[in-house]
Amino acid sequence: MSRTADIDFVFARAVTVDAVVRAMSGEGWSLQEPLGVSYMINNNGLFEWHSTSTDRADQILSLVDAPSNFDYHVGVCVYHSTAGTGGQLLFHGGRANCAFTPTIDRRSLPGAPALTDLPWYLNALVPPLVALGLLSYEARDIAD
């Protein structure tokens, strides 16, 4: 049996990937993850992820936020080095919605290791996003 966990975020207005990453950096999140910097632009329907060196982080943010990519799903991986966990941030076309999926060393609940520690992720993600106009979120941990 596998598990799927994610948190969907809804904003009052479109946000940029750069603004979200900068807001999250105050809580210890970074684009620098164990593989370097990972990103995706779904302009061909394939959701292909790419990795590059950490010194290209600003270029990647400019690329995913480019006006020509506004209507496409784009994504970046974020990592919390102190906590040793991270995941994928996927932004939907129009940028008023995004989702976080813990894919890098997912934290599990103490006493229930099969379940994702969604409260930890919510505490680490929601506060910085409120300043960007976060309206709501929905968190799930589902057995497949």
Coordinates of N, CA and C in Angstrom, one line a residue:
M1 N 0.8 -1.2 0.0 CA 0.0 0.0 0.0 C 0.9 1.2 0.0
S2 N 0.5 2.2 -0.8 CA 1.3 3.4 -0.9 C 0.4 4.6 -0.3
R3 N 1.0 5.7 -0.1 CA 0.3 6.9 0.5 C 0.5 8.0 -0.4
T4 N -0.5 8.9 -0.4 CA -0.4 10.2 -1.1 C -0.8 11.2 -0.1
A5 N 0.1 12.2 0.0 CA -0.2 13.3 0.9 C 0.0 14.6 0.2
D6 N -0.8 15.6 0.4 CA -0.6 16.9 -0.2 C -1.5 17.9 0.5
I7 N -1.1 19.2 0.3 CA -1.8 20.3 0.8 C -2.1 21.3 -0.3
D8 N -3.3 21.6 -0.6 CA -3.7 22.5 -1.6 C -4.0 23.9 -1.0
F9 N -3.4 24.9 -1.6 CA -3.5 26.3 -1.2 C -4.3 27.1 -2.2
V10 N -5.2 28.0 -1.7 CA -5.9 28.9 -2.5 C -5.6 30.4 -2.1
F11 N -5.3 31.2 -3.0 CA -4.9 32.6 -2.7 C -6.0 33.5 -3.2
A12 N -6.1 34.7 -2.7 CA -7.0 35.7 -3.1 C -6.8 36.3 -4.5
R13 N -5.5 36.2 -4.9 CA -5.1 36.7 -6.2 C -3.9 35.9 -6.6
A14 N -3.5 36.1 -7.9 CA -2.4 35.3 -8.4 C -1.1 35.7 -7.6
V15 N -0.3 34.7 -7.4 CA 1.0 34.9 -6.7 C 2.1 34.5 -7.7
T16 N 3.3 34.9 -7.4 CA 4.4 34.4 -8.2 C 5.1 33.3 -7.4
V17 N 5.8 32.5 -8.1 CA 6.6 31.4 -7.5 C 7.7 32.1 -6.6
D18 N 8.3 33.2 -7.2 CA 9.3 33.9 -6.5 C 8.8 34.4 -5.1
A19 N 7.6 35.0 -5.1 CA 7.1 35.6 -3.9 C 6.8 34.5 -2.9
V20 N 6.3 33.4 -3.3 CA 6.0 32.3 -2.4 C 7.3 31.7 -1.8
V21 N 8.3 31.5 -2.6 CA 9.6 31.0 -2.2 C 10.2 32.0 -1.2
R22 N 10.2 33.2 -1.5 CA 10.8 34.2 -0.6 C 10.1 34.3 0.7
A23 N 8.7 34.2 0.7 CA 8.0 34.2 1.9 C 8.3 33.0 2.8
M24 N 8.5 31.8 2.1 CA 8.8 30.6 2.8 C 10.2 30.6 3.3
S25 N 11.1 31.3 2.7 CA 12.5 31.3 3.2 C 12.6 31.8 4.6
G26 N 11.7 32.7 5.0 CA 11.8 33.2 6.4 C 11.5 32.1 7.4
E27 N 10.9 31.0 7.0 CA 10.6 29.9 7.8 C 11.5 28.7 7.6
G28 N 12.6 29.0 6.9 CA 13.7 28.0 6.7 C 13.6 27.2 5.4
W29 N 12.7 27.5 4.5 CA 12.6 26.8 3.3 C 13.5 27.4 2.2
S30 N 14.0 26.6 1.3 CA 14.9 27.0 0.2 C 14.6 26.2 -1.0
L31 N 15.1 26.7 -2.2 CA 15.0 26.0 -3.4 C 16.2 24.9 -3.4
Q32 N 17.2 25.2 -2.6 CA 18.3 24.2 -2.5 C 17.9 23.0 -1.8
E33 N 17.8 21.9 -2.6 CA 17.5 20.6 -2.0 C 18.6 19.6 -2.4
P34 N 18.5 18.4 -1.9 CA 19.6 17.5 -2.1 C 20.1 17.3 -3.6
L35 N 19.2 17.5 -4.6 CA 19.6 17.3 -6.0 C 20.1 18.6 -6.6
G36 N 20.1 19.7 -5.9 CA 20.4 21.0 -6.4 C 19.2 21.9 -6.4
V37 N 18.7 22.3 -7.6 CA 17.4 23.0 -7.7 C 16.6 22.2 -8.8
S38 N 15.4 21.8 -8.4 CA 14.5 21.1 -9.3 C 13.3 21.9 -9.7
Y39 N 12.9 21.8 -10.9 CA 11.8 22.6 -11.4 C 11.1 21.9 -12.6
M40 N 9.9 22.4 -12.9 CA 9.1 21.8 -13.9 C 8.2 22.9 -14.6
I41 N 8.1 22.9 -15.9 CA 7.2 23.7 -16.6 C 6.4 22.8 -17.5
N42 N 5.1 22.7 -17.3 CA 4.3 21.7 -18.0 C 3.7 22.4 -19.3
N43 N 4.6 22.7 -20.3 CA 4.1 23.3 -21.5 C 3.9 22.2 -22.6
N44 N 4.1 21.0 -22.2 CA 3.9 19.9 -23.2 C 3.1 18.7 -22.7
G45 N 2.5 18.9 -21.5 CA 1.6 17.9 -21.0 C 2.3 16.7 -20.3
L46 N 3.6 16.8 -20.1 CA 4.4 15.7 -19.6 C 4.9 15.8 -18.2
F47 N 4.7 16.9 -17.6 CA 5.2 17.2 -16.2 C 6.6 16.6 -16.0
E48 N 7.5 17.0 -16.8 CA 8.9 16.6 -16.7 C 9.7 17.5 -15.8
W49 N 10.3 16.9 -14.7 CA 11.1 17.6 -13.8 C 12.5 17.7 -14.2
H50 N 13.2 18.8 -14.0 CA 14.6 19.0 -14.3 C 15.4 19.5 -13.1
S51 N 16.6 19.1 -13.0 CA 17.5 19.5 -11.9 C 18.6 20.3 -12.5
T52 N 19.1 21.3 -11.7 CA 20.2 22.1 -12.1 C 21.0 22.5 -10.9
S53 N 22.1 23.3 -11.0 CA 22.9 23.7 -9.9 C 22.2 24.8 -9.1
T54 N 22.6 24.9 -7.9 CA 21.9 25.8 -7.0 C 22.2 27.3 -7.4
D55 N 23.3 27.5 -8.1 CA 23.7 28.9 -8.5 C 22.7 29.4 -9.5
R56 N 21.8 28.6 -10.1 CA 20.9 29.0 -11.1 C 19.5 29.3 -10.5
A57 N 19.4 29.3 -9.2 CA 18.0 29.4 -8.5 C 17.3 30.7 -9.0
D58 N 18.0 31.8 -9.1 CA 17.3 33.0 -9.5 C 16.8 32.9 -10.9
Q59 N 17.6 32.3 -11.8 CA 17.2 32.1 -13.2 C 16.0 31.2 -13.3
I60 N 16.0 30.2 -12.5 CA 14.8 29.2 -12.5 C 13.6 30.0 -12.1
L61 N 13.7 30.8 -11.0 CA 12.5 31.6 -10.6 C 12.0 32.5 -11.7
S62 N 12.9 33.1 -12.4 CA 12.5 34.0 -13.5 C 11.9 33.2 -14.6
L63 N 12.4 32.0 -14.9 CA 11.8 31.2 -15.9 C 10.4 30.7 -15.6
V64 N 10.2 30.2 -14.4 CA 8.8 29.7 -14.1 C 7.8 30.8 -13.9
D65 N 8.3 32.0 -13.6 CA 7.4 33.2 -13.5 C 7.3 34.0 -14.7
A66 N 7.9 33.6 -15.8 CA 7.9 34.3 -17.1 C 6.4 34.4 -17.5
P67 N 6.0 35.5 -18.1 CA 4.6 35.7 -18.6 C 4.2 34.6 -19.6
S68 N 5.1 34.1 -20.3 CA 4.8 33.1 -21.3 C 4.5 31.7 -20.7
N69 N 4.8 31.6 -19.4 CA 4.4 30.3 -18.6 C 3.3 30.5 -17.7
F70 N 2.6 31.7 -17.7 CA 1.5 32.0 -16.7 C 0.4 31.0 -16.8
D71 N 0.1 30.5 -18.0 CA -1.1 29.6 -18.1 C -0.7 28.1 -18.0
Y72 N 0.5 27.8 -17.8 CA 1.0 26.5 -17.6 C 1.2 26.1 -16.1
H73 N 1.0 24.8 -15.8 CA 1.4 24.4 -14.5 C 3.0 24.5 -14.4
V74 N 3.5 25.0 -13.3 CA 4.9 25.0 -13.1 C 5.2 24.5 -11.7
G75 N 6.4 24.1 -11.4 CA 6.7 23.6 -10.1 C 8.1 23.8 -9.7
V76 N 8.4 23.9 -8.4 CA 9.7 23.9 -7.9 C 9.8 23.0 -6.7
C77 N 10.9 22.4 -6.4 CA 11.1 21.7 -5.1 C 11.6 22.6 -4.1
V78 N 11.1 22.5 -2.9 CA 11.6 23.3 -1.8 C 12.0 22.3 -0.7
Y79 N 13.0 22.8 0.1 CA 13.6 22.0 1.1 C 13.8 22.8 2.4
H80 N 13.5 22.1 3.5 CA 13.8 22.7 4.9 C 15.0 22.0 5.4
S81 N 16.2 22.6 5.3 CA 17.4 21.9 5.7 C 17.5 21.6 7.2
T82 N 16.9 22.4 8.0 CA 17.0 22.2 9.5 C 16.1 20.9 9.8
A83 N 15.0 20.8 9.2 CA 14.1 19.7 9.4 C 14.4 18.5 8.6
G84 N 15.2 18.7 7.5 CA 15.6 17.6 6.7 C 14.4 17.0 5.9
T85 N 13.5 17.9 5.4 CA 12.4 17.4 4.6 C 12.0 18.5 3.6
G86 N 11.3 18.1 2.6 CA 10.9 19.0 1.5 C 9.9 18.3 0.6
G87 N 9.7 19.0 -0.5 CA 8.7 18.4 -1.5 C 8.5 19.3 -2.7
Q88 N 7.5 19.0 -3.4 CA 7.2 19.7 -4.6 C 6.1 20.8 -4.4
L89 N 6.3 22.0 -4.9 CA 5.3 23.0 -4.9 C 4.9 23.1 -6.4
L90 N 3.6 22.8 -6.6 CA 3.1 22.8 -8.0 C 2.1 24.0 -8.1
F91 N 2.3 24.9 -9.0 CA 1.5 26.0 -9.2 C 0.6 25.8 -10.4
H92 N -0.7 26.0 -10.3 CA -1.6 25.8 -11.4 C -1.6 27.1 -12.3
G93 N -2.0 26.9 -13.6 CA -2.1 28.0 -14.5 C -2.9 29.1 -13.8
G94 N -2.5 30.4 -14.0 CA -3.2 31.5 -13.4 C -2.7 31.8 -12.0
R95 N -2.0 30.9 -11.4 CA -1.2 31.1 -10.1 C -2.0 31.5 -8.9
A96 N -3.3 31.3 -8.8 CA -4.1 31.6 -7.6 C -4.2 30.3 -6.7
N97 N -3.7 29.2 -7.3 CA -3.8 27.9 -6.5 C -2.4 27.2 -6.6
C98 N -2.0 26.6 -5.6 CA -0.8 25.8 -5.6 C -1.0 24.6 -4.7
A99 N -0.1 23.6 -4.8 CA -0.2 22.4 -4.0 C 1.2 22.1 -3.5
F100 N 1.3 21.6 -2.3 CA 2.6 21.1 -1.8 C 2.5 19.6 -1.6
T101 N 3.4 18.8 -2.1 CA 3.5 17.4 -1.9 C 4.8 17.0 -1.2
P102 N 4.8 16.4 0.0 CA 6.0 16.1 0.7 C 6.7 14.9 0.0
T103 N 7.7 15.1 -0.8 CA 8.3 14.0 -1.6 C 9.8 13.8 -1.2
I104 N 10.3 14.7 -0.4 CA 11.7 14.6 0.0 C 11.8 14.3 1.5
D105 N 12.1 13.0 1.9 CA 12.2 12.6 3.3 C 11.0 13.1 4.1
R106 N 9.8 12.6 3.6 CA 8.5 12.9 4.2 C 8.5 12.6 5.7
R107 N 8.1 13.6 6.5 CA 7.9 13.5 7.9 C 6.7 12.6 8.2
S108 N 6.9 11.7 9.1 CA 5.7 10.9 9.5 C 5.3 11.3 10.9
L109 N 4.0 10.9 11.3 CA 3.5 11.2 12.6 C 4.2 10.3 13.6
P110 N 4.6 10.9 14.7 CA 5.2 10.1 15.8 C 4.1 9.1 16.3
G111 N 4.4 7.9 16.4 CA 3.5 6.9 16.9 C 2.6 6.3 15.7
A112 N 2.7 6.9 14.6 CA 1.9 6.4 13.4 C 2.8 6.6 12.1
P113 N 3.9 5.9 12.0 CA 4.8 6.2 10.9 C 4.3 6.1 9.5
A114 N 3.2 5.4 9.3 CA 2.6 5.3 8.0 C 1.9 6.6 7.5
L115 N 1.6 7.4 8.5 CA 0.8 8.7 8.2 C 1.8 9.9 8.2
T116 N 1.5 10.8 7.3 CA 2.3 12.0 7.1 C 2.0 13.0 8.3
D117 N 3.0 13.6 8.8 CA 2.9 14.6 9.8 C 2.4 15.9 9.2
L118 N 1.1 15.9 8.7 CA 0.6 17.1 8.1 C 0.6 18.3 9.1
P119 N 0.3 18.1 10.4 CA 0.4 19.3 11.2 C 1.7 20.0 11.2
W120 N 2.8 19.3 11.1 CA 4.1 19.9 11.0 C 4.2 20.7 9.8
Y121 N 3.8 20.1 8.6 CA 3.9 20.9 7.3 C 3.0 22.1 7.3
L122 N 1.8 22.0 7.9 CA 0.9 23.1 8.0 C 1.5 24.3 8.8
N123 N 2.1 23.9 9.9 CA 2.7 24.9 10.8 C 3.9 25.6 10.1
A124 N 4.6 24.8 9.2 CA 5.8 25.4 8.6 C 5.4 26.1 7.3
L125 N 4.3 25.9 6.7 CA 3.9 26.5 5.4 C 2.9 27.6 5.5
V126 N 1.9 27.4 6.3 CA 0.7 28.3 6.3 C 1.1 29.8 6.7
P127 N 1.8 29.9 7.9 CA 2.1 31.3 8.3 C 2.7 32.2 7.3
P128 N 3.8 31.8 6.6 CA 4.3 32.7 5.6 C 3.4 33.0 4.4
L129 N 2.5 32.1 4.1 CA 1.6 32.3 3.0 C 0.5 33.2 3.3
V130 N 0.1 33.4 4.5 CA -1.0 34.3 4.9 C -0.7 35.7 4.4
A131 N 0.6 36.1 4.5 CA 0.9 37.5 4.1 C 0.8 37.7 2.6
L132 N 0.7 36.6 1.8 CA 0.5 36.6 0.4 C -0.9 36.5 0.0
G133 N -1.9 36.5 0.9 CA -3.3 36.5 0.6 C -3.9 35.1 0.6
L134 N -3.3 34.2 1.4 CA -3.8 32.8 1.5 C -5.2 32.9 2.0
L135 N -6.2 32.3 1.2 CA -7.6 32.3 1.6 C -7.9 31.0 2.4
S136 N -7.4 29.8 1.9 CA -7.8 28.5 2.4 C -6.7 27.5 2.1
Y137 N -6.8 26.4 2.8 CA -6.0 25.2 2.4 C -6.8 24.0 2.7
E138 N -6.4 22.9 2.0 CA -7.0 21.6 2.3 C -5.8 20.6 2.3
A139 N -5.7 19.8 3.4 CA -4.7 18.8 3.6 C -5.2 17.4 3.6
R140 N -4.5 16.5 2.9 CA -5.0 15.1 2.8 C -3.8 14.2 3.0
D141 N -4.1 13.0 3.6 CA -3.1 11.9 3.6 C -4.0 10.7 3.3
I142 N -3.8 10.1 2.1 CA -4.7 9.1 1.6 C -3.9 7.8 1.3
A143 N -4.4 6.7 1.7 CA -3.9 5.4 1.4 C -4.4 5.0 0.0
D144 N -3.5 4.7 -0.9 CA -3.8 4.3 -2.3 C -4.1 2.8 -2.4

